[in-house]
Coordinates of C-alpha atoms in Angstrom, one line a residue:
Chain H
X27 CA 222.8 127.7 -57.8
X28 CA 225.6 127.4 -55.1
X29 CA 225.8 126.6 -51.7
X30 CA 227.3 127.1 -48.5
X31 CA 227.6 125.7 -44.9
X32 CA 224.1 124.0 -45.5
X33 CA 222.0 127.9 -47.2
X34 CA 221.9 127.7 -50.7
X35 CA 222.1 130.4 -53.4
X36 CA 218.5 131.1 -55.9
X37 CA 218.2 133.7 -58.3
X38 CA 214.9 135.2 -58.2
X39 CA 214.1 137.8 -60.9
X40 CA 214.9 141.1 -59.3
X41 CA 211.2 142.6 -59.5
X42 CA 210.1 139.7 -57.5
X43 CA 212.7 140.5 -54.5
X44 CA 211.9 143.9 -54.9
X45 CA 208.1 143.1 -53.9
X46 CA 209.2 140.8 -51.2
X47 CA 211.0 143.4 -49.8
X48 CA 208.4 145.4 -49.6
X49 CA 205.6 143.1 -47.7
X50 CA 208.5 141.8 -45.1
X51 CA 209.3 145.0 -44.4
X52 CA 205.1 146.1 -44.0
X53 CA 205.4 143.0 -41.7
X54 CA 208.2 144.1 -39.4
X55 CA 210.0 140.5 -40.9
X56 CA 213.4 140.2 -42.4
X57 CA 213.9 139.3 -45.7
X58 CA 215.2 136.4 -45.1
X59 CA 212.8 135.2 -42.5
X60 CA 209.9 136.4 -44.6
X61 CA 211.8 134.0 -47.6
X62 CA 211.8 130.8 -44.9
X63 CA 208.4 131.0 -44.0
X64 CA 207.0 131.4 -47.4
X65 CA 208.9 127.9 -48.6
X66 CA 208.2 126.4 -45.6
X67 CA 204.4 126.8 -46.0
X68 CA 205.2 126.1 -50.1
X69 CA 205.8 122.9 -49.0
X70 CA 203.1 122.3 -46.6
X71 CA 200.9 123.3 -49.4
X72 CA 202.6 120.8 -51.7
X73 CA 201.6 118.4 -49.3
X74 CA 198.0 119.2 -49.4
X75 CA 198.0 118.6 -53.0
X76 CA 198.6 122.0 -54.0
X77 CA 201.0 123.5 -56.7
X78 CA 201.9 127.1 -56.4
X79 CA 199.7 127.7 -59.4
X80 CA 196.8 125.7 -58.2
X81 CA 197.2 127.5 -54.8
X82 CA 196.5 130.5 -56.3
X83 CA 193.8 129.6 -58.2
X84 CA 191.7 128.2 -55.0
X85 CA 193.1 131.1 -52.7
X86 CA 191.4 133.6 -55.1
X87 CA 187.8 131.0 -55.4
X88 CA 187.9 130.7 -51.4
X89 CA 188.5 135.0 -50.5
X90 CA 185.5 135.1 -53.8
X91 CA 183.6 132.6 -52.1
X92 CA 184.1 134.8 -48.3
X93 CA 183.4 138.1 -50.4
X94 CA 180.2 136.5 -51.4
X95 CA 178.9 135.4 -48.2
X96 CA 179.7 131.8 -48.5
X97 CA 177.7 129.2 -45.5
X98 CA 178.2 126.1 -44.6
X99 CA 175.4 123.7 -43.9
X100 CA 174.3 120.1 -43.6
X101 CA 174.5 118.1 -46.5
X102 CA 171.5 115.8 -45.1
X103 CA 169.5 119.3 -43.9
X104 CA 170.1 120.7 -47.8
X105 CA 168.5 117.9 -49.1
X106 CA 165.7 117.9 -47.0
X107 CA 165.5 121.6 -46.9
X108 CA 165.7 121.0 -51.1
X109 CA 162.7 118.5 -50.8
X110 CA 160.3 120.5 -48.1
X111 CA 161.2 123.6 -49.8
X112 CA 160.5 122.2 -53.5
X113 CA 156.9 120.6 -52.0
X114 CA 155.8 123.9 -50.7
X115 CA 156.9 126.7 -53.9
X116 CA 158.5 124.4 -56.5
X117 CA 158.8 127.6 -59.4
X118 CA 159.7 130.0 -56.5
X119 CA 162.7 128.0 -54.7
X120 CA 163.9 127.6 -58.3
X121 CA 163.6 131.5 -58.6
X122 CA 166.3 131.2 -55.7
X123 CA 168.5 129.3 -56.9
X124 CA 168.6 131.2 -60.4
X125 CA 168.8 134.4 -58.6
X126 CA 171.5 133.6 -56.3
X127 CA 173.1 132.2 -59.5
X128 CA 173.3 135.4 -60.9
X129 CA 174.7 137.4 -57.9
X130 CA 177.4 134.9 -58.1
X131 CA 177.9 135.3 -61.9
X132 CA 177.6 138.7 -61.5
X133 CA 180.4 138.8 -59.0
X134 CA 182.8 136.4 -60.4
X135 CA 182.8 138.4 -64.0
X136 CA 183.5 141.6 -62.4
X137 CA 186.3 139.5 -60.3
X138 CA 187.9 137.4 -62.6
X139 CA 189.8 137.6 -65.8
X140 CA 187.8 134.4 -67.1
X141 CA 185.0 134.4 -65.2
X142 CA 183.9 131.0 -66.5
X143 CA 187.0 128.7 -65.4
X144 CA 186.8 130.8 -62.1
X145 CA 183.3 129.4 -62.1
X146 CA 184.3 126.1 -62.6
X147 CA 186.7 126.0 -60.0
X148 CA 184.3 127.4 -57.7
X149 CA 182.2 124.1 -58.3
X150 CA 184.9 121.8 -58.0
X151 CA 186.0 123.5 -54.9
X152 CA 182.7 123.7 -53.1
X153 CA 180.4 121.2 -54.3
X154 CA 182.1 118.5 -53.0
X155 CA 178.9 116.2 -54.0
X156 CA 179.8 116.6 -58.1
X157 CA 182.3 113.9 -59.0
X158 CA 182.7 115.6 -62.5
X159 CA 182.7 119.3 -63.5
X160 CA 183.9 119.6 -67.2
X161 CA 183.7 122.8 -68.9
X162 CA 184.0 123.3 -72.5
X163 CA 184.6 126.6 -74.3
X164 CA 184.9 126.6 -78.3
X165 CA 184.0 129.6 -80.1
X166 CA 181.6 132.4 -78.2
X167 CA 179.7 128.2 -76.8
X168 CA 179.9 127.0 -73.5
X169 CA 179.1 123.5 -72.1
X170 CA 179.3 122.3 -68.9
X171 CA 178.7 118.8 -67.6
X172 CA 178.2 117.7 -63.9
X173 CA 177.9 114.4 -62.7
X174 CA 177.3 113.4 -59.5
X175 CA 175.9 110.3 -57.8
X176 CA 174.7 111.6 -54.2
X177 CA 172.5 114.6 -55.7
X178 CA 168.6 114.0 -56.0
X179 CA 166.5 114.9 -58.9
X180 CA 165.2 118.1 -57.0
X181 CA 168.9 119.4 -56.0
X182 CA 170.5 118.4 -59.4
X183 CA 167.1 120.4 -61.2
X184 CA 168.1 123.3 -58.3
X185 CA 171.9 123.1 -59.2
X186 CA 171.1 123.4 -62.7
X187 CA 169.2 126.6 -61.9
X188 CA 172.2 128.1 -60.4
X189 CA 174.4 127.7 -63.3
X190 CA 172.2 129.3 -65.3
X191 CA 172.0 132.4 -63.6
X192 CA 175.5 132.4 -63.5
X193 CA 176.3 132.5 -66.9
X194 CA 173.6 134.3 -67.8
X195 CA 174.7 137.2 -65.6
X196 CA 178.4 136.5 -67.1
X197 CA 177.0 137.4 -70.5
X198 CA 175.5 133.8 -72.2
X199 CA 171.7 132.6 -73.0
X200 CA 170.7 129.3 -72.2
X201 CA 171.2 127.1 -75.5
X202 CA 170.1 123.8 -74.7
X203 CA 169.0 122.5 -71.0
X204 CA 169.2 118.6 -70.2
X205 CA 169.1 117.8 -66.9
X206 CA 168.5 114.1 -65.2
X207 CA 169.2 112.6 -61.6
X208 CA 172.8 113.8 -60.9
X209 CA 173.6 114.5 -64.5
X210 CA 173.7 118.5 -65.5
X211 CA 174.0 118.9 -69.3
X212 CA 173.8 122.7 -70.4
X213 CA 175.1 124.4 -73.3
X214 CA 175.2 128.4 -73.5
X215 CA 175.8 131.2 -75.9
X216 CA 177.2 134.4 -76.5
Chain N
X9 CA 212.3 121.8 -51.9
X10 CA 214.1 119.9 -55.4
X11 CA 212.4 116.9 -55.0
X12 CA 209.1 119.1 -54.9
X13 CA 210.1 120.9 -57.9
X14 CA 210.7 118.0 -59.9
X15 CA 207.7 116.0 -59.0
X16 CA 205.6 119.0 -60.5
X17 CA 208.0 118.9 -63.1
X18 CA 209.6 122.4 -62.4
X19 CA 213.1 123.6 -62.3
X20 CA 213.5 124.7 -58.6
X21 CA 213.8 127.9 -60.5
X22 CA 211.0 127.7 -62.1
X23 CA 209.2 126.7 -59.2
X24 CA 210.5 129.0 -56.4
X25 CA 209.5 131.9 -58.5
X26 CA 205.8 130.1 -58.4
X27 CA 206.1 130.3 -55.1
X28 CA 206.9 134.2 -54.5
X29 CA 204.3 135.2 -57.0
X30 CA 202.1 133.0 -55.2
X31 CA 202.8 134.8 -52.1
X32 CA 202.9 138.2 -53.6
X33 CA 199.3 137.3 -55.0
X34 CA 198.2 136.7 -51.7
X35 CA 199.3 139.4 -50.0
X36 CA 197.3 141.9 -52.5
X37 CA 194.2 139.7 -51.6
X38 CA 195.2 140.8 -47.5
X39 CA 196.0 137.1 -46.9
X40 CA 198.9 135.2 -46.2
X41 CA 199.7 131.5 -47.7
X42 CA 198.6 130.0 -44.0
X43 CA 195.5 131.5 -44.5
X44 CA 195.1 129.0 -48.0
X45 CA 196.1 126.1 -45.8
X46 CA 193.9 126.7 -43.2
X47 CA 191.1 126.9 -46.3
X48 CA 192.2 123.9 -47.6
X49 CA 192.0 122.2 -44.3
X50 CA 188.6 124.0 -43.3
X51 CA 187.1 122.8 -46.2
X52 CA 188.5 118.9 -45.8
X53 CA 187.3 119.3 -42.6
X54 CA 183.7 120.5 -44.0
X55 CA 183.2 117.8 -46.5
X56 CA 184.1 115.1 -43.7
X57 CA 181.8 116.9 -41.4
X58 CA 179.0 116.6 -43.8
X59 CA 178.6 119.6 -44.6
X60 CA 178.2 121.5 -48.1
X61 CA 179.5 125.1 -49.1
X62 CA 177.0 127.5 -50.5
X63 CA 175.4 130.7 -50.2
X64 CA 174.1 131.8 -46.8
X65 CA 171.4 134.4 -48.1
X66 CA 170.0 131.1 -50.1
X67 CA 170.1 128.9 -46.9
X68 CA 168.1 131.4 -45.2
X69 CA 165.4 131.5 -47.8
X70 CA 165.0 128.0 -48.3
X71 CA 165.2 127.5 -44.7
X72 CA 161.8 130.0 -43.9
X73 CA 160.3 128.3 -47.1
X74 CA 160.7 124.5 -45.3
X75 CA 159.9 126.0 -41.7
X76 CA 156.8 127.4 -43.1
X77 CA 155.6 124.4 -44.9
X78 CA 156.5 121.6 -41.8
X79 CA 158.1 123.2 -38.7
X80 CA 158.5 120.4 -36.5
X81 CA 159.3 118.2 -39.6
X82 CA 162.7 120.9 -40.3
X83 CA 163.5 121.4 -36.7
X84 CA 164.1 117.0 -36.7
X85 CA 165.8 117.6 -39.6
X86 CA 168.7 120.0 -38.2
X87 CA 168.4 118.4 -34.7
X88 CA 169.1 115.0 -36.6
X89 CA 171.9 116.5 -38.4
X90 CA 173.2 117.9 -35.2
X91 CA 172.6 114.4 -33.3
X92 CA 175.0 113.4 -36.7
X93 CA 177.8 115.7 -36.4
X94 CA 178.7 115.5 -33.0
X95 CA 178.6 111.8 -33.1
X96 CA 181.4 112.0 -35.3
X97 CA 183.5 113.2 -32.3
X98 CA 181.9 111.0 -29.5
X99 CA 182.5 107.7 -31.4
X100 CA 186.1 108.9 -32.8
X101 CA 189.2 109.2 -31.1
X102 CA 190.2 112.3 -30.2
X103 CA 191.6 112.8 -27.3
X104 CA 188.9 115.9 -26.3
X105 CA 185.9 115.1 -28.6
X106 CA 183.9 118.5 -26.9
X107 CA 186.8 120.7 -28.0
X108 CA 187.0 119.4 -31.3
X109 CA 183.6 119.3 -31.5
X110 CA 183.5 123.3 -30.8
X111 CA 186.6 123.4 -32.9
X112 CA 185.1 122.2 -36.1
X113 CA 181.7 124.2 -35.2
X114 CA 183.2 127.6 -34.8
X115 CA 185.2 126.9 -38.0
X116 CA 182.1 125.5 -40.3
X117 CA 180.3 129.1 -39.0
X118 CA 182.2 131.7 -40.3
X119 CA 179.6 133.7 -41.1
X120 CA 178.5 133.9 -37.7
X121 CA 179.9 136.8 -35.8
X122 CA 179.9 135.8 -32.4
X123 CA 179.8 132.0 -31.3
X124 CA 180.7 131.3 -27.8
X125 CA 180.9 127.5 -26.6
X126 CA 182.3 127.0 -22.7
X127 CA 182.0 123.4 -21.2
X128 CA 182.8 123.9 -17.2
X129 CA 182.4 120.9 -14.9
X130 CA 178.7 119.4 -15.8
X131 CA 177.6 122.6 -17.7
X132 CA 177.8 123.7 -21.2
X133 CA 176.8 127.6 -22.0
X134 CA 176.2 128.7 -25.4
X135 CA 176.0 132.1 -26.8
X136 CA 175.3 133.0 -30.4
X137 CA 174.8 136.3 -32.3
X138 CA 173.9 136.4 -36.1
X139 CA 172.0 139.3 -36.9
X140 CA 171.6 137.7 -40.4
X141 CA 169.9 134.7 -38.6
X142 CA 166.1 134.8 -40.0
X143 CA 163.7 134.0 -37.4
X144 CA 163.1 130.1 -38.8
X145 CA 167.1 129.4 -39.1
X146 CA 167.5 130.6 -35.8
X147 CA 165.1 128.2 -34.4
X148 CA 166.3 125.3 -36.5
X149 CA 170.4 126.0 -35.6
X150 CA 169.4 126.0 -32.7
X151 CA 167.8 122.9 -33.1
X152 CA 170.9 121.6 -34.7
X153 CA 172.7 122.6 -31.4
X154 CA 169.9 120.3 -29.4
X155 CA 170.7 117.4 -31.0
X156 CA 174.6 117.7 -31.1
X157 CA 174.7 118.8 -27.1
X158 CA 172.1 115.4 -26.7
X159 CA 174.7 113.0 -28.2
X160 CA 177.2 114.7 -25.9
X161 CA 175.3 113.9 -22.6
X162 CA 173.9 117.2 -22.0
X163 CA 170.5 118.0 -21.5
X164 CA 169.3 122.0 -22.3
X165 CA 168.3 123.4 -18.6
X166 CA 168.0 127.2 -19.7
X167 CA 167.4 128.8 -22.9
X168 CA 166.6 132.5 -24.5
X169 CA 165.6 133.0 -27.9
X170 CA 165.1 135.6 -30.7
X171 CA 165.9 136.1 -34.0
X172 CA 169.6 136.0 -34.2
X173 CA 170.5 135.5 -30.5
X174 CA 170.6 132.3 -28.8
X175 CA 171.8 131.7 -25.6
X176 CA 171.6 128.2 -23.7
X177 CA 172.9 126.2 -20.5
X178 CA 172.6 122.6 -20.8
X179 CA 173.8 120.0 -18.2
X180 CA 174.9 116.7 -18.0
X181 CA 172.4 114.4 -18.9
X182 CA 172.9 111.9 -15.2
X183 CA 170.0 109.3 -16.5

């Protein structure tokens, strides 16, 4: 690296500057601007907590999660809606939550390279209520493990329903099912 | 830019070409990198808000499922959540509570196409069109809308309904 009268010299590997080229020009942007900007909202990411790596992962989970036709709604109206809904078709809001489950599985396998850790970072991005999403994957056997202390017995049973049609529809069977207030223990196989 | 490197434990080499693949990524998914900030802060934003992330087509079914079973019960749900949210802006200390208020609303509703809030003077007008709105979630965001225009001081003068489309004057509340 050298420097002069306060720029400084990088190499980049010459494929990459080749692509960068490319979109600055598609943008009417010089290269050099197009270089700035990019660093300069690096760093504002960095500051959000992000690492170029990291960024990409949640870029890709957020565009998914757009894709899919992602809503927001009130924590406090979820739950209730999670309660009135459970008291009026218990076995068919569950149907729900499996099925939209599987839309999502079905989605993120067709998307993603590994569709499970895409999964999992789709939880830990969204579900903001899950203090703990582990994942574990060891030989065609998957387990996954969410804690949380805000969900209630009805939305953590619900929650639980989702997963399932996820990795069903990414190519698992339900192995073993445990589910308690806020705790989600399910294993899966091949 | 070095010190950010090393804190990640990166050459700046190492971690400039990070960055560009990042950005190259991006670009193949039509976005730009402010677009993932603006994500990042959107969802902050959400989770402060009290809100949760999930799949509208679900909301919509469990919201006809609740509405069926206890209307007036769900609509005091979503009105109470409403009265929630925009309390959040009254009591803080923003300079323009409304404005972030309608801010923070047009963000957390992406999935609605059109969402028009104008304050002028004493009035408020509101204009929403959602064709994926069932029947019972139009009722109970509007609702929602009640409850958050209540804790603002407004009171609803004029409204027309139907699924998807609402579209509402409230005053100023003088009592």
């Amino acid at each position: 690296m050298s420097s002069k009268k306060g720029k400084r010299l990088v190499y980049i590997p010459d494929d990459i500057v080749k692509e960068a080229k490319m979109v600055s020009k598609g943008r009417g942007e010089s290269l050099s601007l197009f270089i700035s900007e990019v660093l300069r909202m690096a760093l504002r990411a960095n500051s959000l907590g992000y690492s170029p790596g990291t960024a990409a992962e949640f870029l890709e989970i957020m565009q998914a999660q757009r894709n899919l036709g992602g809503a927001f709604i009130p924590a406090d109206v979820l739950t209730y809606l999670n309660n009135k809904a459970c008291e009026a078709e218990v076995e068919q809001l569950e149907k729900k939550w499996y099925e939209s489950g599987k839309w999502h599985g079905k989605y993120l396998n067709e998307k993603f390279e590994d569709p499970i850790q895409a999964f999992k970072k789709f939880l830990e991005a969204t579900r903001w209520d899950l203090s703990e999403v582990e994942v574990r994957q060891n030989q065609g056997k998957v387990k996954f493990r969410c804690i949380s202390t805000l969900l209630t017995g009805k939305a953590t049973e619900l929650l639980a329903k989702f997963i399932e049609g996820a990795m069903h529809s990414i190519g698992y069977q339900t192995d073993k099912s445990d589910t308690l207030k806020g705790m989600i223990l399910l294993d899966f196989k091949r | 830019m070095n010190k950010v490197a090393k804190q990640g434990d990166l050459s700046l080499y190492k971690f400039l070409n990070e960055v560009f693949e990042l950005t190259l990524r991006a670009n193949k998914l039509g976005v730009n990198l402010s677009s993932l900030i603006d994500s990042r802060e959107l969802l902050k934003a959400a989770m402060e808000g009290g809100f949760t992330l999930g799949l509208e087509s679900l909301w919509y079914e469990m919201a006809e499922l609740a509405y069926a079973k206890a209307k007036n019960e769900s609509l005091k749900s979503w009105f109470d959540a409403g009265v929630w949210f925009a309390k959040r802006y009254v009591t803080g200390e923003t300079d323009d509570p409304f404005e972030a208020f309608k801010k923070d609303l047009k963000d957390f509703t992406w999935n609605v196409p059109e969402l028009e809030l104008n304050k002028a003077a004493d009035t408020v007008s509101v204009r929403i069109v959602s064709p994926r709105f069932t029947e019972a979630y139009t009722f109970l965001f509007l609702s929602f809308l009640e409850g958050a225009l209540e804790t603002f001081g407004y009171k609803i003068d004029s409204k027309e309904i139907s699924r998807g489309i609402i579209s509402l004057e409230a005053v100023r509340d003088q009592h």
